[in-house]
Coordinates of C-alpha atoms in Angstrom, one line a residue:
M19 CA -1.5 6.7 -15.6
S20 CA 1.0 7.0 -18.4
D21 CA 1.9 10.6 -17.4
E22 CA 2.2 10.2 -13.7
A23 CA 3.7 7.7 -11.2
P24 CA 1.5 4.8 -10.1
A25 CA 1.6 6.1 -6.5
A26 CA 0.2 9.5 -7.5
W27 CA -2.5 7.9 -9.7
F28 CA -3.8 5.7 -6.9
E29 CA -3.6 8.4 -4.3
R30 CA -5.6 10.8 -6.5
L31 CA -8.3 8.1 -7.1
Y32 CA -8.7 7.3 -3.4
R33 CA -8.8 11.0 -2.5
Q34 CA -11.6 11.6 -5.1
A35 CA -13.5 8.6 -3.7
A36 CA -13.2 9.8 -0.1
A37 CA -14.6 13.1 -1.3
G38 CA -17.5 11.4 -3.1
E39 CA -16.2 12.4 -6.5
A40 CA -15.3 8.9 -7.8
E41 CA -15.8 5.2 -7.1
I42 CA -13.1 2.6 -6.5
P43 CA -13.8 -0.1 -9.2
W44 CA -12.4 -2.9 -7.0
D45 CA -14.3 -2.0 -3.9
R46 CA -16.7 -4.9 -3.4
G47 CA -17.6 -4.3 0.2
G48 CA -16.0 -7.6 1.0
P49 CA -13.0 -9.8 0.1
N50 CA -12.3 -10.8 -3.4
P51 CA -14.3 -14.0 -3.9
Y52 CA -11.5 -15.8 -5.7
V53 CA -9.1 -15.1 -2.9
A54 CA -11.7 -16.1 -0.2
G55 CA -12.6 -19.1 -2.3
W56 CA -9.0 -20.4 -2.4
F57 CA -8.7 -20.2 1.4
A58 CA -12.0 -22.0 1.8
R59 CA -11.0 -24.7 -0.7
E60 CA -7.6 -25.3 0.9
G61 CA -8.8 -25.1 4.5
V62 CA -6.0 -22.7 5.4
E63 CA -5.3 -22.2 9.2
G64 CA -3.5 -19.1 10.2
R65 CA -2.9 -19.4 14.0
G66 CA 0.7 -18.7 14.9
R67 CA 1.5 -17.5 11.3
R68 CA 2.2 -14.1 9.8
A69 CA 0.7 -12.8 6.6
L70 CA 1.4 -9.8 4.4
V71 CA -1.3 -8.4 2.1
V72 CA 0.1 -6.5 -0.9
G73 CA -1.7 -3.4 -2.2
C74 CA -4.5 -3.8 0.4
G75 CA -6.7 -1.0 -0.8
L76 CA -9.6 -0.7 1.6
G77 CA -8.7 -3.7 3.6
D78 CA -11.3 -6.3 2.8
D79 CA -8.9 -9.1 1.8
A80 CA -6.7 -8.3 4.8
E81 CA -9.6 -8.5 7.2
H82 CA -10.6 -11.9 5.7
V83 CA -7.1 -13.2 6.2
A84 CA -7.0 -12.0 9.8
G85 CA -10.3 -13.8 10.4
L86 CA -8.5 -17.0 9.6
G87 CA -6.1 -16.5 12.5
F88 CA -3.2 -14.9 10.8
E89 CA -1.3 -12.0 12.3
V90 CA -1.7 -9.6 9.4
T91 CA 0.2 -6.6 8.1
A92 CA -1.4 -4.9 5.0
F93 CA 0.0 -2.1 3.0
D94 CA -0.8 0.2 0.2
V95 CA 1.1 3.0 -1.7
A96 CA -1.9 5.4 -1.3
E97 CA -2.0 7.0 2.2
T98 CA -5.7 7.8 1.7
A99 CA -6.5 4.1 1.1
V100 CA -4.7 3.2 4.3
R101 CA -6.6 5.8 6.3
T102 CA -9.9 4.7 4.8
A103 CA -9.2 1.0 5.5
R104 CA -8.5 1.9 9.2
A105 CA -11.7 3.9 9.3
R106 CA -13.7 1.1 7.6
H107 CA -12.5 -1.5 10.1
P108 CA -12.4 0.1 13.5
G109 CA -10.8 -2.0 16.2
S110 CA -9.1 -4.3 13.6
A111 CA -6.1 -6.3 14.5
V112 CA -4.6 -5.8 11.1
R113 CA -1.5 -3.5 11.0
Y114 CA -2.2 -1.1 8.1
R115 CA 0.9 0.5 6.6
T116 CA 1.7 2.9 3.8
A117 CA 4.6 1.5 1.8
D118 CA 5.8 1.5 -1.8
L119 CA 6.2 -1.9 -3.5
T120 CA 9.1 -0.5 -5.5
D121 CA 11.0 0.2 -2.3
P122 CA 9.5 -1.8 0.6
P123 CA 10.9 -2.0 4.1
A124 CA 14.1 -4.1 4.1
Q125 CA 12.9 -6.0 7.2
W126 CA 10.0 -7.5 5.3
A127 CA 12.3 -9.6 3.2
G128 CA 11.8 -13.3 4.0
A129 CA 9.5 -12.5 6.9
W130 CA 6.0 -13.8 6.0
D131 CA 4.5 -17.2 6.1
L132 CA 1.8 -16.1 3.7
V133 CA 1.8 -13.3 1.1
V134 CA -1.4 -12.4 -0.7
E135 CA -1.1 -10.5 -4.0
S136 CA -4.5 -9.8 -5.5
L137 CA -4.6 -7.6 -8.6
T138 CA -1.8 -5.3 -7.6
V139 CA 1.0 -6.4 -10.1
Q140 CA -1.5 -5.9 -13.0
S141 CA -1.9 -2.3 -11.8
V142 CA 1.8 -1.6 -12.2
P143 CA 3.3 -0.6 -15.6
R144 CA 5.3 -3.3 -17.2
S145 CA 8.5 -1.3 -16.9
L146 CA 8.3 -1.8 -13.1
R147 CA 7.0 -5.3 -13.1
P148 CA 10.3 -7.2 -12.8
L149 CA 11.2 -5.1 -9.8
V150 CA 7.9 -5.5 -7.9
T151 CA 7.8 -9.2 -8.8
R152 CA 11.2 -9.7 -7.1
H153 CA 10.1 -7.8 -4.0
I154 CA 6.8 -9.8 -3.7
A155 CA 8.6 -13.1 -4.1
G156 CA 11.3 -11.9 -1.6
F157 CA 8.7 -11.4 1.1
V158 CA 8.0 -15.1 1.4
A159 CA 9.7 -16.8 4.3
P160 CA 11.3 -20.3 4.1
G161 CA 8.4 -22.7 4.2
G162 CA 6.0 -19.9 3.2
T163 CA 3.4 -19.4 0.5
L164 CA 2.5 -16.8 -2.1
L165 CA -1.1 -16.5 -3.4
L166 CA -1.3 -14.5 -6.6
L167 CA -4.5 -13.4 -8.4
A168 CA -4.4 -11.5 -11.7
G169 CA -6.2 -11.0 -14.9
V170 CA -5.1 -13.0 -18.0
L171 CA -3.8 -11.1 -21.0
P172 CA -5.5 -12.9 -23.9
D173 CA -3.3 -14.9 -26.4
G174 CA -2.3 -12.8 -29.4
V175 CA -2.6 -9.5 -27.5
D176 CA 0.8 -7.8 -27.1
E177 CA -0.3 -4.8 -25.1
E178 CA -3.4 -3.0 -23.8
D179 CA -4.3 0.4 -22.4
G180 CA -4.4 0.4 -18.7
P181 CA -4.5 0.1 -15.8
P182 CA -4.9 -2.8 -15.5
W183 CA -2.3 -4.4 -17.7
R184 CA -3.2 -8.1 -17.3
L185 CA -0.5 -10.7 -16.9
R186 CA 1.0 -13.0 -19.6
R187 CA 2.0 -16.5 -18.5
D188 CA 5.7 -15.6 -18.5
E189 CA 4.9 -12.8 -16.0
V190 CA 3.3 -15.3 -13.7
D191 CA 6.2 -17.7 -14.1
A192 CA 8.6 -14.9 -13.2
F193 CA 7.6 -15.4 -9.5
A194 CA 9.2 -18.8 -9.7
A195 CA 12.2 -17.4 -11.4
A196 CA 12.5 -15.0 -8.4
G197 CA 13.3 -17.9 -6.0
L198 CA 9.9 -19.6 -5.5
T199 CA 8.5 -22.9 -6.8
A200 CA 5.1 -23.0 -8.5
A201 CA 2.8 -25.3 -6.6
D202 CA -0.3 -24.6 -8.8
V203 CA -1.0 -22.2 -11.7
E204 CA -4.7 -22.1 -12.5
R205 CA -6.3 -20.2 -15.4
F206 CA -10.0 -20.0 -14.9
T207 CA -13.1 -18.0 -16.0
G208 CA -15.0 -16.4 -13.2
D209 CA -18.8 -15.8 -12.8
D210 CA -18.3 -12.4 -14.5
G211 CA -16.9 -14.0 -17.6
R212 CA -13.4 -12.7 -17.0
T213 CA -10.4 -15.0 -17.3
R214 CA -7.9 -14.9 -14.4
W215 CA -4.7 -16.4 -13.1
R216 CA -4.8 -17.9 -9.6
A217 CA -1.3 -19.2 -8.8
V218 CA 0.3 -20.5 -5.6
F219 CA 4.0 -20.5 -5.1
S220 CA 6.1 -21.8 -2.2
R221 CA 9.6 -21.4 -0.8
A222 CA 11.4 -24.5 0.5
A223 CA 11.7 -24.7 4.2
G224 CA 15.1 -24.0 5.6

């Protein structure tokens, strides 16, 4: 990705996958288990609430959130991903949109009771990370919640080839610096042996 914009890189990958020339590494055929597991653990109820799914890819996380009763909008920078998500989930109530996280629609600011960010920030070069972090934090409405899932950059590692470029602890904490409060920051090792961040942030009501 170093020689092209993130949007172009993702669009090229999804086009190749649609043509049967590549596979999407994060396509599990279902929601991310560590996202779904958090909802199950917390007993989240979505009726009457609005959710935004960031970097929705093929839509599996968005469909899971919609199944909990949320009114869901999901977006991705890659037009082919959005088209594929709509085709994969015919009749879905999710509103799939093409949008760029570096320049999202202004009306999304402060508009969402729940924001789900799963593995998107780690796919963005570090030079853009402060900008997209501010935008993601800014989506959260008063009284709302942000759920973040990302890989952990190991201690003692300054940089890595990517994508992904996994997150340091200060990059997770940056969401709180952008106007949210950290409710829980969990570092855990999954069944696949990979270490991840799962963090929950909130914005004060009113």
